[in-house]
CSV table of C-alpha atoms and ligand atoms in Angstrom, one decimal:
chain,number,residue,atom,x,y,z
A,21,UNK,CA,-176.7,124.8,31.9
A,22,UNK,CA,-173.2,126.3,32.0
A,23,UNK,CA,-172.8,130.1,32.1
A,24,UNK,CA,-170.8,132.1,29.5
A,25,UNK,CA,-167.9,132.6,32.0
A,26,UNK,CA,-167.3,128.8,31.7
A,27,UNK,CA,-165.4,129.7,28.5
A,28,UNK,CA,-161.7,129.9,28.7
A,29,UNK,CA,-159.9,133.0,27.5
A,30,UNK,CA,-157.1,132.5,26.6
A,31,UNK,CA,-157.9,128.9,25.5
A,32,UNK,CA,-156.8,125.9,27.5
A,33,UNK,CA,-154.5,123.7,25.3
A,34,UNK,CA,-153.3,120.1,25.5
A,35,UNK,CA,-149.5,120.4,25.0
A,36,UNK,CA,-148.8,123.7,26.6
A,37,UNK,CA,-145.1,123.7,27.4
A,38,UNK,CA,-143.7,123.6,30.9
A,39,UNK,CA,-140.9,126.1,31.4
A,40,UNK,CA,-138.4,125.9,34.3
A,41,UNK,CA,-136.4,128.8,35.8
A,42,UNK,CA,-136.3,131.5,33.1
A,43,UNK,CA,-133.4,133.4,34.8
A,44,UNK,CA,-131.3,130.3,34.9
A,45,UNK,CA,-132.1,129.7,31.2
A,46,UNK,CA,-131.1,133.2,30.3
A,47,UNK,CA,-127.8,132.9,32.2
A,48,UNK,CA,-126.9,129.7,30.3
A,49,UNK,CA,-127.9,131.5,27.0
A,50,UNK,CA,-125.7,134.5,27.8
A,51,UNK,CA,-122.7,132.2,28.5
A,52,UNK,CA,-123.4,130.4,25.3
A,53,UNK,CA,-123.3,133.7,23.3
A,54,UNK,CA,-120.1,134.7,25.1
A,55,UNK,CA,-118.5,131.4,24.0
A,56,UNK,CA,-119.8,131.7,20.4
A,57,UNK,CA,-120.4,128.0,20.4
A,58,UNK,CA,-124.0,127.3,19.3
A,59,UNK,CA,-124.1,123.7,18.0
A,60,UNK,CA,-122.0,120.7,17.0
A,61,UNK,CA,-121.4,118.8,20.3
A,62,UNK,CA,-121.0,121.9,22.4
A,63,UNK,CA,-120.4,122.0,26.2
A,64,UNK,CA,-124.1,122.3,27.1
A,65,UNK,CA,-125.0,119.3,24.9
A,66,UNK,CA,-122.3,117.3,26.5
A,67,UNK,CA,-123.4,118.3,30.0
A,68,UNK,CA,-127.0,117.5,29.1
A,69,UNK,CA,-126.1,114.1,27.8
A,70,UNK,CA,-124.0,113.3,30.9
A,71,UNK,CA,-126.8,114.4,33.3
A,72,UNK,CA,-129.4,112.3,31.3
A,73,UNK,CA,-127.1,109.2,31.4
A,74,UNK,CA,-126.8,109.6,35.2
A,75,UNK,CA,-130.5,110.1,35.7
A,76,UNK,CA,-131.5,107.1,33.5
A,77,UNK,CA,-128.7,104.8,34.6
A,78,UNK,CA,-127.9,104.2,30.9
A,79,UNK,CA,-124.4,103.8,29.6
A,80,UNK,CA,-124.8,106.2,26.6
A,81,UNK,CA,-127.2,109.0,25.9
A,82,UNK,CA,-127.0,110.7,22.5
A,83,UNK,CA,-128.9,114.0,22.2
A,84,UNK,CA,-130.6,114.6,18.9
A,85,UNK,CA,-132.6,117.2,17.0
A,86,UNK,CA,-136.0,115.5,17.7
A,87,UNK,CA,-137.4,112.1,18.5
A,88,UNK,CA,-138.2,111.2,14.9
A,89,UNK,CA,-134.6,111.6,13.8
A,90,UNK,CA,-133.6,109.6,16.9
A,91,UNK,CA,-135.7,106.7,15.8
A,92,UNK,CA,-134.3,107.0,12.2
A,93,UNK,CA,-130.7,106.9,13.6
A,94,UNK,CA,-131.4,103.8,15.7
A,95,UNK,CA,-133.2,102.0,12.8
A,96,UNK,CA,-130.2,102.7,10.6
A,97,UNK,CA,-127.6,102.1,13.3
A,98,UNK,CA,-129.0,98.6,14.0
A,99,UNK,CA,-129.0,97.8,10.3
A,100,UNK,CA,-132.7,96.9,10.3
A,101,UNK,CA,-134.1,95.5,7.1
A,102,UNK,CA,-137.5,94.3,5.7
A,103,UNK,CA,-140.4,94.4,8.2
A,104,UNK,CA,-140.6,96.0,11.6
A,105,UNK,CA,-143.6,95.4,13.9
A,106,UNK,CA,-145.2,98.6,15.4
A,107,UNK,CA,-148.5,99.6,16.9
A,108,UNK,CA,-150.9,101.6,14.7
A,109,UNK,CA,-152.1,103.3,17.8
A,110,UNK,CA,-149.3,105.8,18.2
A,111,UNK,CA,-148.2,109.1,16.8
A,112,UNK,CA,-147.5,108.8,13.1
A,113,UNK,CA,-143.8,109.5,13.5
A,114,UNK,CA,-143.3,105.9,14.8
A,115,UNK,CA,-144.2,104.4,11.5
A,116,UNK,CA,-142.9,107.3,9.3
A,117,UNK,CA,-139.4,106.8,10.8
A,118,UNK,CA,-139.4,103.2,9.4
A,119,UNK,CA,-141.0,104.1,6.1
A,120,UNK,CA,-138.5,107.0,5.3
A,121,UNK,CA,-135.7,104.5,6.0
A,122,UNK,CA,-137.0,102.1,3.4
A,123,UNK,CA,-138.6,99.6,5.9
A,124,UNK,CA,-142.1,98.2,6.0
A,125,UNK,CA,-144.1,99.0,9.2
A,126,UNK,CA,-146.3,96.0,10.1
A,127,UNK,CA,-149.1,97.1,12.3
A,128,UNK,CA,-149.9,94.9,15.4
A,129,UNK,CA,-153.0,95.4,17.5
A,130,UNK,CA,-153.0,96.7,21.1
A,131,UNK,CA,-154.1,95.5,24.5
A,132,UNK,CA,-157.2,97.5,25.4
A,133,UNK,CA,-156.2,97.5,29.0
A,134,UNK,CA,-152.8,99.1,28.5
A,135,UNK,CA,-153.1,100.7,25.0
A,136,UNK,CA,-149.7,99.1,24.3
A,137,UNK,CA,-148.7,96.4,21.9
A,138,UNK,CA,-150.5,93.1,22.4
A,139,UNK,CA,-147.7,90.6,22.5
A,140,UNK,CA,-149.8,87.8,21.0
A,141,UNK,CA,-150.6,90.0,18.0
A,142,UNK,CA,-146.9,90.8,17.6
A,143,UNK,CA,-146.0,87.1,17.8
A,144,UNK,CA,-148.5,86.3,15.1
A,145,UNK,CA,-146.9,88.8,12.7
A,146,UNK,CA,-143.3,87.7,13.0
A,147,UNK,CA,-142.0,86.3,9.6
A,148,UNK,CA,-138.6,85.6,8.2
A,149,UNK,CA,-138.7,89.2,7.0
A,150,UNK,CA,-139.1,90.7,10.4
A,151,UNK,CA,-135.9,92.4,11.7
A,152,UNK,CA,-137.3,94.2,14.8
A,153,UNK,CA,-140.2,95.1,17.1
A,154,UNK,CA,-140.5,98.8,17.6
A,155,UNK,CA,-142.7,99.1,20.8
A,156,UNK,CA,-144.1,102.3,22.2
A,157,UNK,CA,-144.6,103.2,25.9
A,158,UNK,CA,-147.9,104.9,25.0
A,159,UNK,CA,-148.9,107.7,27.3
A,160,UNK,CA,-145.7,106.9,29.3
A,161,UNK,CA,-147.2,103.5,30.4
A,162,UNK,CA,-144.4,100.9,30.0
A,163,UNK,CA,-144.9,98.4,27.2
A,164,UNK,CA,-144.9,94.7,28.1
A,165,UNK,CA,-141.2,94.8,28.7
A,166,UNK,CA,-140.5,91.2,29.9
A,167,UNK,CA,-142.8,89.5,27.4
A,168,UNK,CA,-141.5,91.6,24.5
A,169,UNK,CA,-137.9,90.9,25.4
A,170,UNK,CA,-138.7,87.2,25.7
A,171,UNK,CA,-140.3,87.2,22.3
A,172,UNK,CA,-137.4,89.0,20.7
A,173,UNK,CA,-134.9,86.6,22.3
A,174,UNK,CA,-136.9,83.6,21.2
A,175,UNK,CA,-137.2,84.8,17.6
A,176,UNK,CA,-133.9,86.6,17.2
A,177,UNK,CA,-135.4,89.9,16.2
A,178,UNK,CA,-134.2,93.3,17.7
A,179,UNK,CA,-136.3,95.1,20.2
A,180,UNK,CA,-136.3,98.9,20.4
A,181,UNK,CA,-138.6,101.4,22.2
A,182,UNK,CA,-140.2,104.6,21.1
A,183,UNK,CA,-140.1,106.2,24.6
A,184,UNK,CA,-141.3,109.6,23.3
A,185,UNK,CA,-143.9,109.7,26.1
A,186,UNK,CA,-142.0,108.0,28.8
A,187,UNK,CA,-139.2,110.3,30.0
A,188,UNK,CA,-138.9,110.2,33.8
A,189,UNK,CA,-140.9,106.9,34.2
A,190,UNK,CA,-139.6,104.2,36.5
A,191,UNK,CA,-140.9,100.6,36.6
A,192,UNK,CA,-139.9,98.0,39.1
A,193,UNK,CA,-137.1,100.4,40.2
A,194,UNK,CA,-135.6,100.7,36.8
A,195,UNK,CA,-135.8,103.8,34.5
A,196,UNK,CA,-137.4,103.6,31.1
A,197,UNK,CA,-134.4,104.3,28.9
A,198,UNK,CA,-132.5,101.1,29.9
A,199,UNK,CA,-134.6,98.5,28.1
A,200,UNK,CA,-134.3,96.9,24.7
A,201,UNK,CA,-131.4,97.5,22.3
A,202,UNK,CA,-132.1,101.3,22.5
A,203,UNK,CA,-134.8,103.7,23.6
A,204,UNK,CA,-135.7,107.0,22.0
A,205,UNK,CA,-137.1,110.0,23.8
A,206,UNK,CA,-138.8,113.1,22.5
A,207,UNK,CA,-138.3,116.4,24.2
A,208,UNK,CA,-140.7,118.3,21.9
A,209,UNK,CA,-142.3,121.4,23.3
A,210,UNK,CA,-145.5,119.6,23.9
A,211,UNK,CA,-143.8,117.0,26.2
A,212,UNK,CA,-143.8,117.7,29.9
A,213,UNK,CA,-140.1,117.8,29.7
A,214,UNK,CA,-138.9,119.8,26.7
A,215,UNK,CA,-135.9,121.2,24.9
A,216,UNK,CA,-138.1,123.3,22.5
A,217,UNK,CA,-137.4,120.6,19.9
A,218,UNK,CA,-135.2,117.7,20.8
A,219,UNK,CA,-134.8,114.1,21.7
A,220,UNK,CA,-132.3,111.5,22.9
A,221,UNK,CA,-131.3,108.0,22.3
A,222,UNK,CA,-130.2,105.9,25.3
A,223,UNK,CA,-128.4,102.6,24.9
A,224,UNK,CA,-126.0,100.3,26.8
A,225,UNK,CA,-124.5,99.1,23.5
A,226,UNK,CA,-121.1,100.7,23.0
A,227,UNK,CA,-120.9,100.0,19.2
A,228,UNK,CA,-124.4,101.3,18.5
A,229,UNK,CA,-123.7,104.4,20.5
A,230,UNK,CA,-120.5,105.1,18.5
A,231,UNK,CA,-122.4,104.6,15.2
A,232,UNK,CA,-125.2,107.0,16.4
A,233,UNK,CA,-122.6,109.7,17.3
A,234,UNK,CA,-121.2,109.4,13.8
A,235,UNK,CA,-124.5,109.3,12.0
A,236,UNK,CA,-126.0,112.3,13.8
A,237,UNK,CA,-123.1,114.3,12.4
A,238,UNK,CA,-122.9,113.3,8.7
A,239,UNK,CA,-120.6,110.4,9.5
A,240,UNK,CA,-117.7,112.7,10.5
A,241,UNK,CA,-115.0,111.0,12.6
A,242,UNK,CA,-112.6,113.9,12.4
A,243,UNK,CA,-112.3,117.4,10.8
A,244,UNK,CA,-112.3,116.1,7.2
A,245,UNK,CA,-112.7,112.3,7.7
A,246,UNK,CA,-116.2,110.9,6.9
A,247,UNK,CA,-116.4,107.2,7.7
A,248,UNK,CA,-120.1,106.4,7.2
A,249,UNK,CA,-123.3,107.7,5.8
A,250,UNK,CA,-125.0,110.1,8.2
A,251,UNK,CA,-127.4,113.0,8.5
A,252,UNK,CA,-127.7,116.2,10.6
A,253,UNK,CA,-129.4,115.2,13.8
A,254,UNK,CA,-127.4,117.4,16.2
A,255,UNK,CA,-129.0,119.1,19.2
A,256,UNK,CA,-128.2,122.8,19.5
A,257,UNK,CA,-126.7,124.4,22.5
A,258,UNK,CA,-129.8,126.6,23.2
A,259,UNK,CA,-132.0,123.4,23.3
A,260,UNK,CA,-129.5,121.7,25.7
A,261,UNK,CA,-129.7,124.8,27.9
A,262,UNK,CA,-133.5,124.5,28.0
A,263,UNK,CA,-133.0,120.8,28.9
A,264,UNK,CA,-130.6,121.5,31.7
A,265,UNK,CA,-132.9,124.1,33.2
A,266,UNK,CA,-136.0,121.9,32.9
A,267,UNK,CA,-134.1,118.9,34.4
A,268,UNK,CA,-133.9,120.9,37.6
A,269,UNK,CA,-137.7,121.0,37.7
A,270,UNK,CA,-138.4,117.5,36.5
A,271,UNK,CA,-139.9,116.4,39.9
A,272,UNK,CA,-142.0,119.5,40.1
A,273,UNK,CA,-143.4,118.9,36.7
A,274,UNK,CA,-144.2,115.3,37.5
A,275,UNK,CA,-145.8,116.4,40.8
A,276,UNK,CA,-148.0,118.9,39.1
A,277,UNK,CA,-149.1,116.3,36.5
A,278,UNK,CA,-149.9,113.8,39.2
A,279,UNK,CA,-152.0,116.2,41.2
A,280,UNK,CA,-153.8,117.4,38.1
A,281,UNK,CA,-154.7,113.8,37.2
A,282,UNK,CA,-155.9,113.1,40.7
A,283,UNK,CA,-158.1,116.3,40.5
A,284,UNK,CA,-159.6,115.1,37.2
A,285,UNK,CA,-160.3,111.7,38.8
A,286,UNK,CA,-162.1,113.3,41.7
A,287,UNK,CA,-164.1,115.8,39.5
A,288,UNK,CA,-165.1,113.1,36.9
A,289,UNK,CA,-165.9,110.4,39.4
A,290,UNK,CA,-169.6,110.8,39.2
A,291,UNK,CA,-169.8,111.6,35.5
A,292,UNK,CA,-171.5,109.0,33.2
A,293,UNK,CA,-169.8,107.3,30.3
A,294,UNK,CA,-166.3,108.4,31.0
A,295,UNK,CA,-163.2,107.0,32.9
A,296,UNK,CA,-159.6,107.8,33.0
A,297,UNK,CA,-157.0,105.4,31.6
A,298,UNK,CA,-154.4,104.1,34.0
A,299,UNK,CA,-151.1,105.5,32.8
A,300,UNK,CA,-149.0,104.1,35.7
A,301,UNK,CA,-150.1,100.7,37.0
A,302,UNK,CA,-148.8,99.3,40.3
A,303,UNK,CA,-145.0,99.2,40.4
A,304,UNK,CA,-144.6,102.1,38.0
A,305,UNK,CA,-143.9,105.7,38.8
A,306,UNK,CA,-145.3,107.6,35.9
A,307,UNK,CA,-144.8,111.1,34.5
A,308,UNK,CA,-148.6,111.5,34.2
A,309,UNK,CA,-148.2,113.9,31.3
A,310,UNK,CA,-151.2,112.7,29.4
A,311,UNK,CA,-154.7,112.8,31.0
A,312,UNK,CA,-156.4,110.2,28.8
A,313,UNK,CA,-160.2,110.0,29.1
A,314,UNK,CA,-162.1,107.1,27.6
A,315,UNK,CA,-165.5,108.2,26.5
A,316,UNK,CA,-168.1,105.4,26.0
A,317,UNK,CA,-171.4,105.2,24.1
A,318,UNK,CA,-170.0,106.8,20.9
A,319,UNK,CA,-170.1,110.2,22.6
A,320,UNK,CA,-166.4,111.2,22.4
A,321,UNK,CA,-166.8,113.7,19.5
A,322,UNK,CA,-169.8,115.4,21.2
A,323,UNK,CA,-167.6,116.0,24.3
A,324,UNK,CA,-164.7,117.2,22.1
A,325,UNK,CA,-167.1,119.7,20.4
A,326,UNK,CA,-168.5,121.0,23.7
A,327,UNK,CA,-165.0,121.5,25.1
A,328,UNK,CA,-163.9,123.3,21.9
A,329,UNK,CA,-166.9,125.6,22.2
A,330,UNK,CA,-165.6,126.6,25.6
A,331,UNK,CA,-162.0,127.1,24.3
A,332,UNK,CA,-160.8,123.8,25.8
A,333,UNK,CA,-158.6,122.4,23.0
A,334,UNK,CA,-158.7,118.6,24.0
A,335,UNK,CA,-157.2,116.2,21.5
A,336,UNK,CA,-158.2,112.9,19.9
A,337,UNK,CA,-154.7,111.4,20.1
A,338,UNK,CA,-154.1,109.0,18.2
A,339,UNK,CA,-157.2,108.8,16.1
A,340,UNK,CA,-157.8,107.4,13.6
A,341,UNK,CA,-154.8,105.2,13.9
A,342,UNK,CA,-151.6,105.3,11.8
A,343,UNK,CA,-153.0,102.6,9.4
A,344,UNK,CA,-155.7,105.1,8.4
A,345,UNK,CA,-153.1,107.8,7.5
A,346,UNK,CA,-151.1,108.1,4.4
A,347,UNK,CA,-149.2,106.5,2.8
A,348,UNK,CA,-150.4,103.4,4.8
A,349,UNK,CA,-154.2,103.8,4.2
A,350,UNK,CA,-153.9,103.6,0.4
A,351,UNK,CA,-151.4,100.8,0.5
A,352,UNK,CA,-153.4,98.6,3.0
A,353,UNK,CA,-157.0,99.9,2.9
A,354,UNK,CA,-158.2,96.9,4.9
A,355,UNK,CA,-155.6,97.0,7.7
A,356,UNK,CA,-158.2,98.0,10.2
A,357,UNK,CA,-159.9,94.6,10.0
A,358,UNK,CA,-156.9,93.1,11.8
A,359,UNK,CA,-156.8,95.8,14.3
A,360,UNK,CA,-160.1,95.7,16.2
A,361,UNK,CA,-158.8,97.0,19.5
A,362,UNK,CA,-156.8,99.8,17.9
A,363,UNK,CA,-160.0,101.0,16.1
A,364,UNK,CA,-162.2,100.6,19.2
A,365,UNK,CA,-159.8,102.5,21.5
A,366,UNK,CA,-159.0,105.2,18.9
A,367,UNK,CA,-162.8,106.0,18.8
A,368,UNK,CA,-163.0,106.6,22.5
A,369,UNK,CA,-159.9,108.5,23.5
A,370,UNK,CA,-159.9,112.1,24.5
A,371,UNK,CA,-156.7,113.7,25.9
A,372,UNK,CA,-157.4,116.6,28.3
A,373,UNK,CA,-155.2,119.6,29.1
A,374,UNK,CA,-152.6,119.3,32.0
A,375,UNK,CA,-149.2,120.6,32.9
A,376,UNK,CA,-148.1,123.7,34.8
A,377,UNK,CA,-150.5,126.0,32.9
A,378,UNK,CA,-153.5,124.1,34.2
A,379,UNK,CA,-154.7,124.6,37.8
A,380,UNK,CA,-157.2,122.9,40.0
A,381,UNK,CA,-159.9,125.5,39.3
A,382,UNK,CA,-159.5,125.0,35.5
A,383,UNK,CA,-159.9,121.3,35.9
A,384,UNK,CA,-163.1,121.8,37.9
A,385,UNK,CA,-164.4,123.9,35.0
A,386,UNK,CA,-163.4,121.4,32.4
A,387,UNK,CA,-165.0,118.6,34.3
A,388,UNK,CA,-168.2,120.6,34.6
A,389,UNK,CA,-168.3,121.1,30.8
A,390,UNK,CA,-167.9,117.3,30.3
A,391,UNK,CA,-170.5,116.5,32.9
A,392,UNK,CA,-172.9,118.9,31.3
A,393,UNK,CA,-172.7,116.8,28.1
A,394,UNK,CA,-172.6,113.3,29.6
A,395,UNK,CA,-174.7,113.7,32.7
A,396,UNK,CA,-174.1,111.9,36.1
A,397,UNK,CA,-173.9,108.2,36.8
A,398,UNK,CA,-177.1,106.6,38.2
B,23,LIG,N1,-143.3,108.9,18.8
B,23,LIG,C1,-144.3,109.3,19.5
B,23,LIG,C2,-145.2,108.2,20.2
B,23,LIG,C3,-144.7,110.6,19.6
B,23,LIG,O1,-145.8,111.0,20.3
B,23,LIG,C4,-143.9,111.6,19.0
B,23,LIG,C5,-144.3,113.0,19.0
B,23,LIG,C6,-142.8,111.1,18.3
B,23,LIG,C7,-142.5,109.8,18.2
B,23,LIG,C8,-141.9,112.0,17.5
B,23,LIG,O2,-141.1,112.9,18.4
B,23,LIG,P1,-140.6,114.4,17.8
B,23,LIG,O3,-140.0,114.2,16.5
B,23,LIG,O4,-141.9,115.3,17.7
B,23,LIG,O5,-139.7,114.8,18.9
B,23,LIG,C9,-147.4,117.0,18.9
B,23,LIG,C10,-145.9,117.0,18.8
B,23,LIG,O6,-145.5,117.8,17.7
B,23,LIG,C11,-145.2,115.7,18.7
B,23,LIG,O7,-143.9,115.9,19.2
B,23,LIG,C12,-145.9,114.7,19.6
B,23,LIG,N2,-145.4,113.4,19.5
B,23,LIG,C13,-147.4,114.6,19.4
B,23,LIG,C14,-148.1,113.7,20.3
B,23,LIG,O8,-147.9,115.9,19.7
B,23,LIG,P2,-149.3,117.7,17.2
B,23,LIG,O9,-149.5,117.4,15.7
B,23,LIG,O10,-150.4,117.3,18.1
B,23,LIG,O11,-148.8,119.2,17.4
B,23,LIG,P3,-149.7,120.5,17.5
B,23,LIG,O12,-148.9,121.6,16.7
B,23,LIG,O13,-151.1,120.2,17.1
B,23,LIG,O14,-149.6,120.9,19.0
B,23,LIG,C15,-150.2,120.2,20.0
B,23,LIG,C16,-150.8,121.1,21.1
B,23,LIG,O15,-149.8,121.7,21.8
B,23,LIG,C17,-151.7,122.1,20.6
B,23,LIG,O16,-152.8,122.2,21.5
B,23,LIG,C18,-150.9,123.4,20.7
B,23,LIG,C19,-150.0,123.2,21.9
B,23,LIG,N3,-148.7,123.8,21.8
B,23,LIG,C20,-147.8,123.4,20.9
B,23,LIG,C21,-146.6,124.0,20.8
B,23,LIG,C22,-145.5,123.5,19.8
B,23,LIG,C23,-148.4,124.9,22.6
B,23,LIG,O17,-149.3,125.3,23.4
B,23,LIG,N4,-147.2,125.5,22.5
B,23,LIG,C24,-146.3,125.1,21.7
B,23,LIG,O18,-145.1,125.6,21.7
B,23,LIG,O19,-148.0,116.9,17.6
């Protein structure tokens, strides 16, 4: 039995932000106030974009207000129409970005090994109405990059990536951010690299980049010249300051995540009915920002409740699947029948706290709570 002091106070959260050098951030903020330049393509945003482009090896990086608007700008900028194939096992924003832009998200199933789009399922859903595949690098694990590109080339549909989870990930020596027609990152507070709210689009396509720069600023091409439809998706200077400071600690954050994941592995190695999902297979250097436990035997919610009782706020990302959320659930009530792997995985996943606010001792205590529920392997 666990003792009362196994309860965390304050609570242990999934999604606790990492914060880099506060003094450096405050210095940038002071300079920003002195300049009286707070938004609209300011010097900090420009510096942030250029450092991101250098880091990713991408020709263009366009900083935006958040990942969702980044997706919307790309959808619009590529002139997508009709249907776009997406996973249902993702954060709801992936599908919402399509829906609010008047497109129809078509849900493909996932590969249970990777949790990413199953290429055969995607292939079976391509119709004359399909304009694109919007793949997600779920948990920062790269999607089936080569196979999806091949499929897109064969069928003439566009390929774009929701890379919200995959900042800082490298696969076969190439950074995520350089694949497909464009990739979209989220720098939300809950991501291991954050700009409070924020995101960025990376692309090697000059024309698309130019369109995105216009459309994130209402379509303005000059002081009083509007040349296209657009919205307000500009990153603010204070967000860029946070990004610049956190970039200096990127490797440290990844290192902390990697060590935390290793510690969870060790502590849970003898626990029954649980294993950790592989977020970075051979050839991939991950960011390890999600510790994804797969709980078998229908016991996931029992573990979740026990953790909550001890103030460990684990999350059932991305249960129950986007197809079971509105407006999709009402429109396609039987969608789940065609998504067996999505449903099976969504019922097992439990995301555990990590990041710089979680230390080794906390992980030992979290693992003890889980083992207390599930018992030890025979
Ligand atoms: N595509 C994918 C695949 C995504 O995962 C996301 C976002 C997007 C697109 C869209 O990108 P953005 O437009 O958001 O840039 C959170 C985030 O809000 C969301 O950004 C993220 N994915 C998603 C996976 O997680 P919720 O609904 O879980 O947020 P919430 O408020 O429940 O907070 C999560 C945890 O973080 C809680 O334990 C509290 C903790 N937290 C949160 C904040 C904001 C803190 O400790 N401190 C904080 O400042 O969506």
